[in-house]
Amino acid sequence: MFIQFCKNLNPVKKQYYVYLFIATVTAVLLAGKIQYTLPQFEGIDLFKYREMASASPGINSGIPHPYVYRIFAPWLAGIMPFGLDTSFFVLNLLFLFGLSYVIFEFILLSGVQYKAAFFATVAFLFNRYFFQFLAFNYFQLSDTLSYFLFVLSFILLVKRKYFWLGVSVTAGVLTREVALLIIPVGFAYLYEKKRGKEEYIKFFTVSVVAALLFVAVRILIRIESDENYFTQIEYGLMNFFNPRALLKRFIIAFTPFSLLPFLFYKEIIKLFGENKYLFVWILFAVASSLFGNDYERLMMPAAPVFFLFVALIIEKYFLLNEAVFVRKILLFLVVVFTFSGSLYHLWGVIRLANSGITLYATIILDLLIAATFGYVKYFNKKSAPVL
């Protein structure tokens, strides 16, 4: 099936698939691998996932909320005929490739040309929080798999493949809570695109099954814990307007492209105005970030929409007009700044010295990207087409 799929690809898309493969390999290699036995990693989430995998195919009910309910990825790692470390690494690597390709496909679905979609996907691959961390900490397989399934589910919805959509959403619900985001996003998409009654019924059926499965798992796996989703959302709401949390969620998470929505506010308003389901997507992605303290990483569900926006800006200001020498040089600089934005003090083959250096680098790179795009916007002011 895979060989036939590759044969059916048009030559241009096949070429970009090869480019994307090379970019993904590069991003994974530069992320490095976590040495989880070091003291600084003591007690983090990966140990819960390793314990769950050790109990596979059984369930370790001694794992705390909400990890105990994220059963599919650790179960998958646990039944593989390798050691736990190898199993997590191999599975995570496979779904990292899957994630890069579905992000690329998602951007293409919006009518963006291949080159712009590729540049934006590369920007995603070198984001230190959305992709680089998942490559570094390969035990976060639940995160990698759930994000892959979420974006894949939307693509399947757009392509009207409801059987495979049901499979994808079911696996997603058993992997991580983020899978449920497809329900509001999906209904918003169907409504906006004026899909027929039959498609509403099919998607409603998938949604009901997913919701019932989500509830059933939490009823069947009983644990004693003072924490639940209500206490998490209460804590998240109380801290939402904390300046530090706002900065991490909406600026630092999207480094080095954080300032582009402010610089191109007309374009992003137009994007949401013409694709209201994307606005619903962003709203629920932000809401999902309330369930935790890793503010930057928890904005990952918003990444597909954000990098679609980046692709549209690149296409409009760098690629659609006459390819003058200055714009080529500036686009090369954008690639350099994108790679530089992946550097961090906690993970990666190349690491910054400390958190202070990371903060200064973040500010400088955000300003450099803003200046580069701002210059191109001014340079193209008279000739740039309207999106």
CSV table of C-alpha atoms in Angstrom, one decimal:
chain,number,residue,atom,x,y,z
A,1,MET,CA,0.0,0.0,0.0
A,2,PHE,CA,2.8,2.4,0.9
A,3,ILE,CA,4.7,1.6,-2.3
A,4,GLN,CA,1.6,2.2,-4.4
A,5,PHE,CA,1.0,5.5,-2.5
A,6,CYS,CA,4.5,6.7,-3.4
A,7,LYS,CA,4.0,5.7,-7.0
A,8,ASN,CA,0.8,7.7,-7.2
A,9,LEU,CA,2.4,10.9,-5.9
A,10,ASN,CA,3.0,13.6,-8.6
A,11,PRO,CA,6.7,14.2,-9.3
A,12,VAL,CA,6.7,17.7,-7.6
A,13,LYS,CA,5.1,16.4,-4.4
A,14,LYS,CA,7.4,13.4,-4.4
A,15,GLN,CA,10.4,15.8,-4.6
A,16,TYR,CA,9.2,17.8,-1.6
A,17,TYR,CA,8.5,14.6,0.3
A,18,VAL,CA,12.2,13.8,-0.1
A,19,TYR,CA,13.2,17.3,1.1
A,20,LEU,CA,10.9,16.9,4.1
A,21,PHE,CA,12.4,13.6,4.9
A,22,ILE,CA,15.9,15.1,5.0
A,23,ALA,CA,14.7,18.1,7.0
A,24,THR,CA,13.0,15.8,9.6
A,25,VAL,CA,16.1,13.6,9.9
A,26,THR,CA,18.2,16.7,10.5
A,27,ALA,CA,15.8,18.1,13.1
A,28,VAL,CA,15.7,14.8,15.0
A,29,LEU,CA,19.5,14.4,15.0
A,30,LEU,CA,20.0,18.0,16.2
A,31,ALA,CA,17.5,17.5,19.0
A,32,GLY,CA,19.7,14.8,20.6
A,33,LYS,CA,18.4,12.1,23.0
A,34,ILE,CA,17.5,12.5,26.7
A,35,GLN,CA,19.7,10.9,29.2
A,36,TYR,CA,16.9,10.3,31.7
A,37,THR,CA,19.1,8.9,34.4
A,38,LEU,CA,20.7,12.3,35.1
A,39,PRO,CA,19.6,14.0,38.3
A,40,GLN,CA,17.9,16.9,36.6
A,41,PHE,CA,15.3,14.6,35.0
A,42,GLU,CA,14.3,12.9,38.2
A,43,GLY,CA,10.6,12.6,38.6
A,44,ILE,CA,9.5,13.9,35.2
A,45,ASP,CA,6.6,12.5,33.2
A,46,LEU,CA,8.7,10.0,31.2
A,47,PHE,CA,9.0,7.7,34.3
A,48,LYS,CA,5.2,7.4,34.5
A,49,TYR,CA,5.1,6.3,30.8
A,50,ARG,CA,7.9,3.8,31.3
A,51,GLU,CA,6.1,2.3,34.3
A,52,MET,CA,2.9,2.0,32.2
A,53,ALA,CA,4.8,0.4,29.4
A,54,SER,CA,6.4,-2.1,31.8
A,55,ALA,CA,2.9,-3.3,32.9
A,56,SER,CA,1.7,-3.7,29.2
A,57,PRO,CA,-0.5,-5.4,28.1
A,58,GLY,CA,-1.9,-4.9,31.6
A,59,ILE,CA,-2.7,-1.5,33.2
A,60,ASN,CA,-0.8,0.0,36.1
A,61,SER,CA,-3.5,1.8,38.1
A,62,GLY,CA,-0.9,3.2,40.5
A,63,ILE,CA,0.0,5.9,37.9
A,64,PRO,CA,-1.6,9.3,38.8
A,65,HIS,CA,-4.1,11.4,36.9
A,66,PRO,CA,-4.2,12.1,34.0
A,67,TYR,CA,-1.3,9.8,32.8
A,68,VAL,CA,-3.0,6.6,33.8
A,69,TYR,CA,-5.7,7.2,31.2
A,70,ARG,CA,-3.2,7.7,28.3
A,71,ILE,CA,-3.0,4.0,27.8
A,72,PHE,CA,-2.4,3.5,24.0
A,73,ALA,CA,1.1,4.7,23.4
A,74,PRO,CA,2.8,3.1,26.5
A,75,TRP,CA,0.8,-0.1,25.7
A,76,LEU,CA,2.1,-0.1,22.2
A,77,ALA,CA,5.7,0.4,23.4
A,78,GLY,CA,5.3,-2.3,26.0
A,79,ILE,CA,4.2,-5.0,23.5
A,80,MET,CA,7.0,-4.4,21.1
A,81,PRO,CA,9.8,-7.1,21.1
A,82,PHE,CA,12.5,-4.7,22.1
A,83,GLY,CA,13.7,-3.1,25.3
A,84,LEU,CA,11.6,-0.2,26.6
A,85,ASP,CA,14.0,2.5,25.6
A,86,THR,CA,14.4,1.1,22.0
A,87,SER,CA,10.6,0.7,21.7
A,88,PHE,CA,9.8,4.2,22.7
A,89,PHE,CA,12.6,5.6,20.5
A,90,VAL,CA,11.5,3.7,17.4
A,91,LEU,CA,7.8,4.4,17.8
A,92,ASN,CA,8.4,8.1,18.6
A,93,LEU,CA,10.7,8.4,15.6
A,94,LEU,CA,8.1,6.9,13.3
A,95,PHE,CA,5.4,9.2,14.5
A,96,LEU,CA,7.7,12.3,14.4
A,97,PHE,CA,8.0,11.6,10.6
A,98,GLY,CA,4.2,11.2,10.5
A,99,LEU,CA,3.7,14.5,12.3
A,100,SER,CA,6.0,16.4,9.9
A,101,TYR,CA,4.2,15.0,6.9
A,102,VAL,CA,0.6,15.7,8.2
A,103,ILE,CA,1.6,19.3,9.1
A,104,PHE,CA,2.9,19.6,5.5
A,105,GLU,CA,-0.3,18.1,4.1
A,106,PHE,CA,-2.5,20.3,6.3
A,107,ILE,CA,-0.8,23.4,5.0
A,108,LEU,CA,-1.2,22.2,1.4
A,109,LEU,CA,-4.9,21.5,1.9
A,110,SER,CA,-5.4,25.3,2.4
A,111,GLY,CA,-4.1,25.9,-1.1
A,112,VAL,CA,-0.6,27.0,-0.3
A,113,GLN,CA,2.1,26.2,-2.9
A,114,TYR,CA,4.6,23.5,-2.2
A,115,LYS,CA,7.6,25.7,-1.5
A,116,ALA,CA,5.9,27.9,1.0
A,117,ALA,CA,4.4,24.9,2.7
A,118,PHE,CA,7.8,23.3,2.9
A,119,PHE,CA,9.4,26.3,4.5
A,120,ALA,CA,6.7,26.6,7.1
A,121,THR,CA,6.9,22.9,7.9
A,122,VAL,CA,10.7,23.3,8.4
A,123,ALA,CA,10.0,26.2,10.7
A,124,PHE,CA,7.7,23.8,12.7
A,125,LEU,CA,10.4,21.1,12.8
A,126,PHE,CA,12.9,23.5,14.3
A,127,ASN,CA,10.6,24.9,16.9
A,128,ARG,CA,12.2,24.1,20.2
A,129,TYR,CA,9.0,23.3,22.1
A,130,PHE,CA,6.7,21.8,19.5
A,131,PHE,CA,9.0,19.3,17.7
A,132,GLN,CA,12.5,19.5,19.1
A,133,PHE,CA,11.4,18.6,22.6
A,134,LEU,CA,9.4,15.6,21.4
A,135,ALA,CA,12.4,14.4,19.4
A,136,PHE,CA,14.7,14.9,22.5
A,137,ASN,CA,12.4,13.2,25.0
A,138,TYR,CA,11.3,10.2,23.0
A,139,PHE,CA,9.3,8.9,26.0
A,140,GLN,CA,6.7,11.6,25.3
A,141,LEU,CA,5.4,9.2,22.7
A,142,SER,CA,1.8,9.9,23.9
A,143,ASP,CA,2.3,13.6,22.9
A,144,THR,CA,3.8,12.8,19.5
A,145,LEU,CA,1.2,10.2,18.6
A,146,SER,CA,-1.7,12.3,19.8
A,147,TYR,CA,-0.7,15.4,17.8
A,148,PHE,CA,-0.1,13.2,14.8
A,149,LEU,CA,-3.6,11.7,15.1
A,150,PHE,CA,-5.3,15.0,15.8
A,151,VAL,CA,-4.0,16.6,12.6
A,152,LEU,CA,-4.5,13.4,10.6
A,153,SER,CA,-8.1,13.2,11.8
A,154,PHE,CA,-8.7,16.7,10.4
A,155,ILE,CA,-7.2,15.7,7.1
A,156,LEU,CA,-9.4,12.6,6.9
A,157,LEU,CA,-12.4,14.7,7.7
A,158,VAL,CA,-11.6,17.1,4.9
A,159,LYS,CA,-11.1,14.2,2.5
A,160,ARG,CA,-14.4,12.5,3.7
A,161,LYS,CA,-12.7,9.3,4.8
A,162,TYR,CA,-15.0,8.7,7.8
A,163,PHE,CA,-14.1,5.1,8.5
A,164,TRP,CA,-10.4,5.9,8.9
A,165,LEU,CA,-11.4,9.1,10.7
A,166,GLY,CA,-13.2,6.9,13.3
A,167,VAL,CA,-10.1,4.7,13.7
A,168,SER,CA,-7.8,7.8,14.1
A,169,VAL,CA,-10.1,9.5,16.6
A,170,THR,CA,-10.5,6.3,18.6
A,171,ALA,CA,-6.8,5.7,18.8
A,172,GLY,CA,-6.4,9.4,19.7
A,173,VAL,CA,-8.8,9.3,22.6
A,174,LEU,CA,-6.9,6.4,24.1
A,175,THR,CA,-3.7,8.3,23.6
A,176,ARG,CA,-4.2,11.8,25.1
A,177,GLU,CA,-7.0,14.2,25.8
A,178,VAL,CA,-6.1,16.5,22.9
A,179,ALA,CA,-7.8,14.1,20.5
A,180,LEU,CA,-11.2,15.5,21.6
A,181,LEU,CA,-10.3,18.9,19.9
A,182,ILE,CA,-11.3,17.4,16.6
A,183,ILE,CA,-15.0,17.5,17.7
A,184,PRO,CA,-15.5,21.3,17.9
A,185,VAL,CA,-13.1,21.9,15.1
A,186,GLY,CA,-14.8,19.3,12.9
A,187,PHE,CA,-18.3,20.6,13.5
A,188,ALA,CA,-17.1,24.1,12.8
A,189,TYR,CA,-15.5,23.0,9.5
A,190,LEU,CA,-18.6,21.0,8.4
A,191,TYR,CA,-20.8,24.0,9.1
A,192,GLU,CA,-18.6,26.5,7.3
A,193,LYS,CA,-18.1,24.3,4.3
A,194,LYS,CA,-21.9,23.5,4.1
A,195,ARG,CA,-21.4,19.8,4.1
A,196,GLY,CA,-24.5,17.6,3.7
A,197,LYS,CA,-26.7,16.0,6.4
A,198,GLU,CA,-25.1,12.6,5.8
A,199,GLU,CA,-21.7,13.9,6.7
A,200,TYR,CA,-23.0,15.5,9.9
A,201,ILE,CA,-24.5,12.2,10.9
A,202,LYS,CA,-21.2,10.3,10.2
A,203,PHE,CA,-19.1,12.8,12.1
A,204,PHE,CA,-21.7,13.0,15.0
A,205,THR,CA,-21.4,9.2,15.3
A,206,VAL,CA,-17.6,9.3,15.4
A,207,SER,CA,-17.8,12.1,18.0
A,208,VAL,CA,-20.3,10.3,20.3
A,209,VAL,CA,-18.2,7.1,20.2
A,210,ALA,CA,-15.1,9.1,21.0
A,211,ALA,CA,-16.8,10.9,23.9
A,212,LEU,CA,-18.2,7.7,25.3
A,213,LEU,CA,-14.9,5.9,25.1
A,214,PHE,CA,-13.2,8.9,26.8
A,215,VAL,CA,-15.7,8.6,29.7
A,216,ALA,CA,-15.6,4.8,29.8
A,217,VAL,CA,-11.9,4.7,30.3
A,218,ARG,CA,-12.1,7.1,33.2
A,219,ILE,CA,-14.8,5.1,34.8
A,220,LEU,CA,-13.2,1.7,34.4
A,221,ILE,CA,-9.8,2.8,35.6
A,222,ARG,CA,-10.3,3.9,39.1
A,223,ILE,CA,-7.6,5.7,41.0
A,224,GLU,CA,-7.5,7.7,44.2
A,225,SER,CA,-6.4,11.2,43.6
A,226,ASP,CA,-7.2,14.7,44.8
A,227,GLU,CA,-6.5,16.1,41.3
A,228,ASN,CA,-9.0,15.9,38.4
A,229,TYR,CA,-9.8,17.9,35.2
A,230,PHE,CA,-11.9,20.4,37.2
A,231,THR,CA,-9.0,21.2,39.6
A,232,GLN,CA,-6.7,21.5,36.6
A,233,ILE,CA,-8.9,23.9,34.7
A,234,GLU,CA,-9.5,26.0,37.9
A,235,TYR,CA,-5.8,26.3,38.4
A,236,GLY,CA,-5.3,27.1,34.7
A,237,LEU,CA,-7.9,29.8,34.7
A,238,MET,CA,-6.5,31.4,37.8
A,239,ASN,CA,-3.1,31.7,36.2
A,240,PHE,CA,-4.1,32.4,32.6
A,241,PHE,CA,-3.5,36.2,32.9
A,242,ASN,CA,-0.3,35.8,34.7
A,243,PRO,CA,2.2,37.9,32.6
A,244,ARG,CA,4.8,35.2,32.7
A,245,ALA,CA,2.2,32.6,31.5
A,246,LEU,CA,0.9,34.9,28.7
A,247,LEU,CA,4.5,35.6,27.5
A,248,LYS,CA,5.3,31.9,27.4
A,249,ARG,CA,2.1,30.9,25.7
A,250,PHE,CA,1.8,33.5,23.0
A,251,ILE,CA,5.3,34.8,22.4
A,252,ILE,CA,8.1,32.5,23.5
A,253,ALA,CA,6.3,29.3,22.3
A,254,PHE,CA,6.3,30.5,18.7
A,255,THR,CA,9.9,31.8,18.6
A,256,PRO,CA,11.3,33.1,16.3
A,257,PHE,CA,8.0,34.0,14.5
A,258,SER,CA,6.2,35.3,17.6
A,259,LEU,CA,5.8,38.9,16.4
A,260,LEU,CA,4.4,38.1,12.9
A,261,PRO,CA,0.7,38.1,14.0
A,262,PHE,CA,1.2,41.7,15.2
A,263,LEU,CA,3.1,42.7,12.1
A,264,PHE,CA,0.6,41.1,9.7
A,265,TYR,CA,-2.6,41.6,11.7
A,266,LYS,CA,-4.6,42.3,8.6
A,267,GLU,CA,-3.6,39.0,7.1
A,268,ILE,CA,-4.4,37.0,10.2
A,269,ILE,CA,-7.8,38.7,10.6
A,270,LYS,CA,-8.5,37.9,6.9
A,271,LEU,CA,-7.4,34.2,7.5
A,272,PHE,CA,-9.8,33.8,10.4
A,273,GLY,CA,-12.5,35.7,8.7
A,274,GLU,CA,-12.5,33.4,5.7
A,275,ASN,CA,-11.8,30.2,7.7
A,276,LYS,CA,-13.8,30.5,10.9
A,277,TYR,CA,-13.1,26.9,11.8
A,278,LEU,CA,-9.4,27.9,12.2
A,279,PHE,CA,-10.4,30.5,14.8
A,280,VAL,CA,-12.4,27.8,16.6
A,281,TRP,CA,-9.3,25.6,16.4
A,282,ILE,CA,-7.1,28.3,18.0
A,283,LEU,CA,-9.7,29.0,20.7
A,284,PHE,CA,-9.9,25.3,21.8
A,285,ALA,CA,-6.1,24.9,21.5
A,286,VAL,CA,-5.6,27.8,23.9
A,287,ALA,CA,-8.3,26.3,26.2
A,288,SER,CA,-6.4,22.9,26.2
A,289,SER,CA,-3.2,24.7,27.3
A,290,LEU,CA,-4.9,25.4,30.7
A,291,PHE,CA,-4.4,21.8,31.7
A,292,GLY,CA,-0.8,22.1,32.8
A,293,ASN,CA,2.2,24.2,33.6
A,294,ASP,CA,4.4,23.7,30.5
A,295,TYR,CA,2.9,26.7,28.9
A,296,GLU,CA,5.0,26.7,25.7
A,297,ARG,CA,4.7,23.0,25.0
A,298,LEU,CA,0.9,23.0,25.7
A,299,MET,CA,0.4,25.4,22.8
A,300,MET,CA,1.3,22.6,20.4
A,301,PRO,CA,-2.3,22.1,19.2
A,302,ALA,CA,-2.3,25.6,17.8
A,303,ALA,CA,0.9,25.0,15.8
A,304,PRO,CA,-0.7,23.7,12.6
A,305,VAL,CA,-2.8,26.9,12.3
A,306,PHE,CA,0.1,29.2,13.2
A,307,PHE,CA,2.5,27.6,10.7
A,308,LEU,CA,-0.2,27.7,8.0
A,309,PHE,CA,-0.3,31.5,8.7
A,310,VAL,CA,3.5,31.6,8.4
A,311,ALA,CA,3.3,29.7,5.1
A,312,LEU,CA,0.8,32.2,3.7
A,313,ILE,CA,3.0,35.1,4.7
A,314,ILE,CA,6.1,33.5,3.1
A,315,GLU,CA,4.1,32.8,0.0
A,316,LYS,CA,2.7,36.3,-0.3
A,317,TYR,CA,5.8,38.3,0.5
A,318,PHE,CA,8.7,36.1,-0.6
A,319,LEU,CA,7.5,33.8,-3.4
A,320,LEU,CA,4.5,35.2,-5.4
A,321,ASN,CA,6.2,38.3,-6.8
A,322,GLU,CA,9.3,38.5,-8.9
A,323,ALA,CA,12.1,36.6,-7.3
A,324,VAL,CA,14.5,39.4,-6.8
A,325,PHE,CA,18.0,38.8,-5.3
A,326,VAL,CA,17.3,40.7,-2.1
A,327,ARG,CA,14.2,38.6,-1.3
A,328,LYS,CA,16.2,35.4,-1.9
A,329,ILE,CA,18.9,36.5,0.5
A,330,LEU,CA,16.3,37.5,3.1
A,331,LEU,CA,14.5,34.1,2.8
A,332,PHE,CA,17.9,32.4,3.4
A,333,LEU,CA,18.3,34.5,6.5
A,334,VAL,CA,14.8,33.4,7.7
A,335,VAL,CA,16.0,29.8,7.4
A,336,VAL,CA,19.2,30.6,9.4
A,337,PHE,CA,17.1,32.4,12.1
A,338,THR,CA,14.7,29.5,12.1
A,339,PHE,CA,17.5,27.0,12.8
A,340,SER,CA,18.9,29.3,15.5
A,341,GLY,CA,15.5,29.5,17.2
A,342,SER,CA,15.8,25.7,17.9
A,343,LEU,CA,18.8,26.2,20.2
A,344,TYR,CA,18.0,25.8,23.9
A,345,HIS,CA,19.8,25.3,27.1
A,346,LEU,CA,18.0,22.1,28.2
A,347,TRP,CA,18.1,20.0,25.1
A,348,GLY,CA,19.7,19.6,21.7
A,349,VAL,CA,23.1,18.5,20.4
A,350,ILE,CA,24.2,22.2,20.4
A,351,ARG,CA,23.1,23.9,23.7
A,352,LEU,CA,23.1,27.4,24.9
A,353,ALA,CA,24.9,28.1,28.2
A,354,ASN,CA,22.0,28.9,30.4
A,355,SER,CA,18.4,30.2,30.6
A,356,GLY,CA,19.6,33.8,30.6
A,357,ILE,CA,21.3,33.3,27.2
A,358,THR,CA,18.2,31.5,25.9
A,359,LEU,CA,16.1,34.5,26.9
A,360,TYR,CA,18.4,37.0,25.1
A,361,ALA,CA,18.6,34.8,22.1
A,362,THR,CA,14.8,34.5,22.0
A,363,ILE,CA,14.3,38.2,22.1
A,364,ILE,CA,17.0,38.9,19.4
A,365,LEU,CA,15.7,36.2,17.0
A,366,ASP,CA,12.1,37.4,17.4
A,367,LEU,CA,13.2,40.9,16.6
A,368,LEU,CA,15.4,39.8,13.6
A,369,ILE,CA,12.6,37.8,12.1
A,370,ALA,CA,10.1,40.7,12.6
A,371,ALA,CA,12.6,43.1,11.0
A,372,THR,CA,13.2,40.8,8.0
A,373,PHE,CA,9.5,40.2,7.4
A,374,GLY,CA,8.8,43.9,8.0
A,375,TYR,CA,11.4,45.0,5.5
A,376,VAL,CA,10.0,42.6,2.8
A,377,LYS,CA,6.4,43.8,3.6
A,378,TYR,CA,7.5,47.4,3.0
A,379,PHE,CA,9.6,46.4,-0.1
A,380,ASN,CA,6.6,44.7,-1.6
A,381,LYS,CA,4.0,47.2,-0.5
A,382,LYS,CA,2.9,48.3,-3.9
A,383,SER,CA,3.1,45.0,-5.7
A,384,ALA,CA,2.2,42.3,-3.2
A,385,PRO,CA,-1.1,40.5,-4.1
A,386,VAL,CA,-3.9,40.3,-1.6
A,387,LEU,CA,-4.3,36.8,-0.1
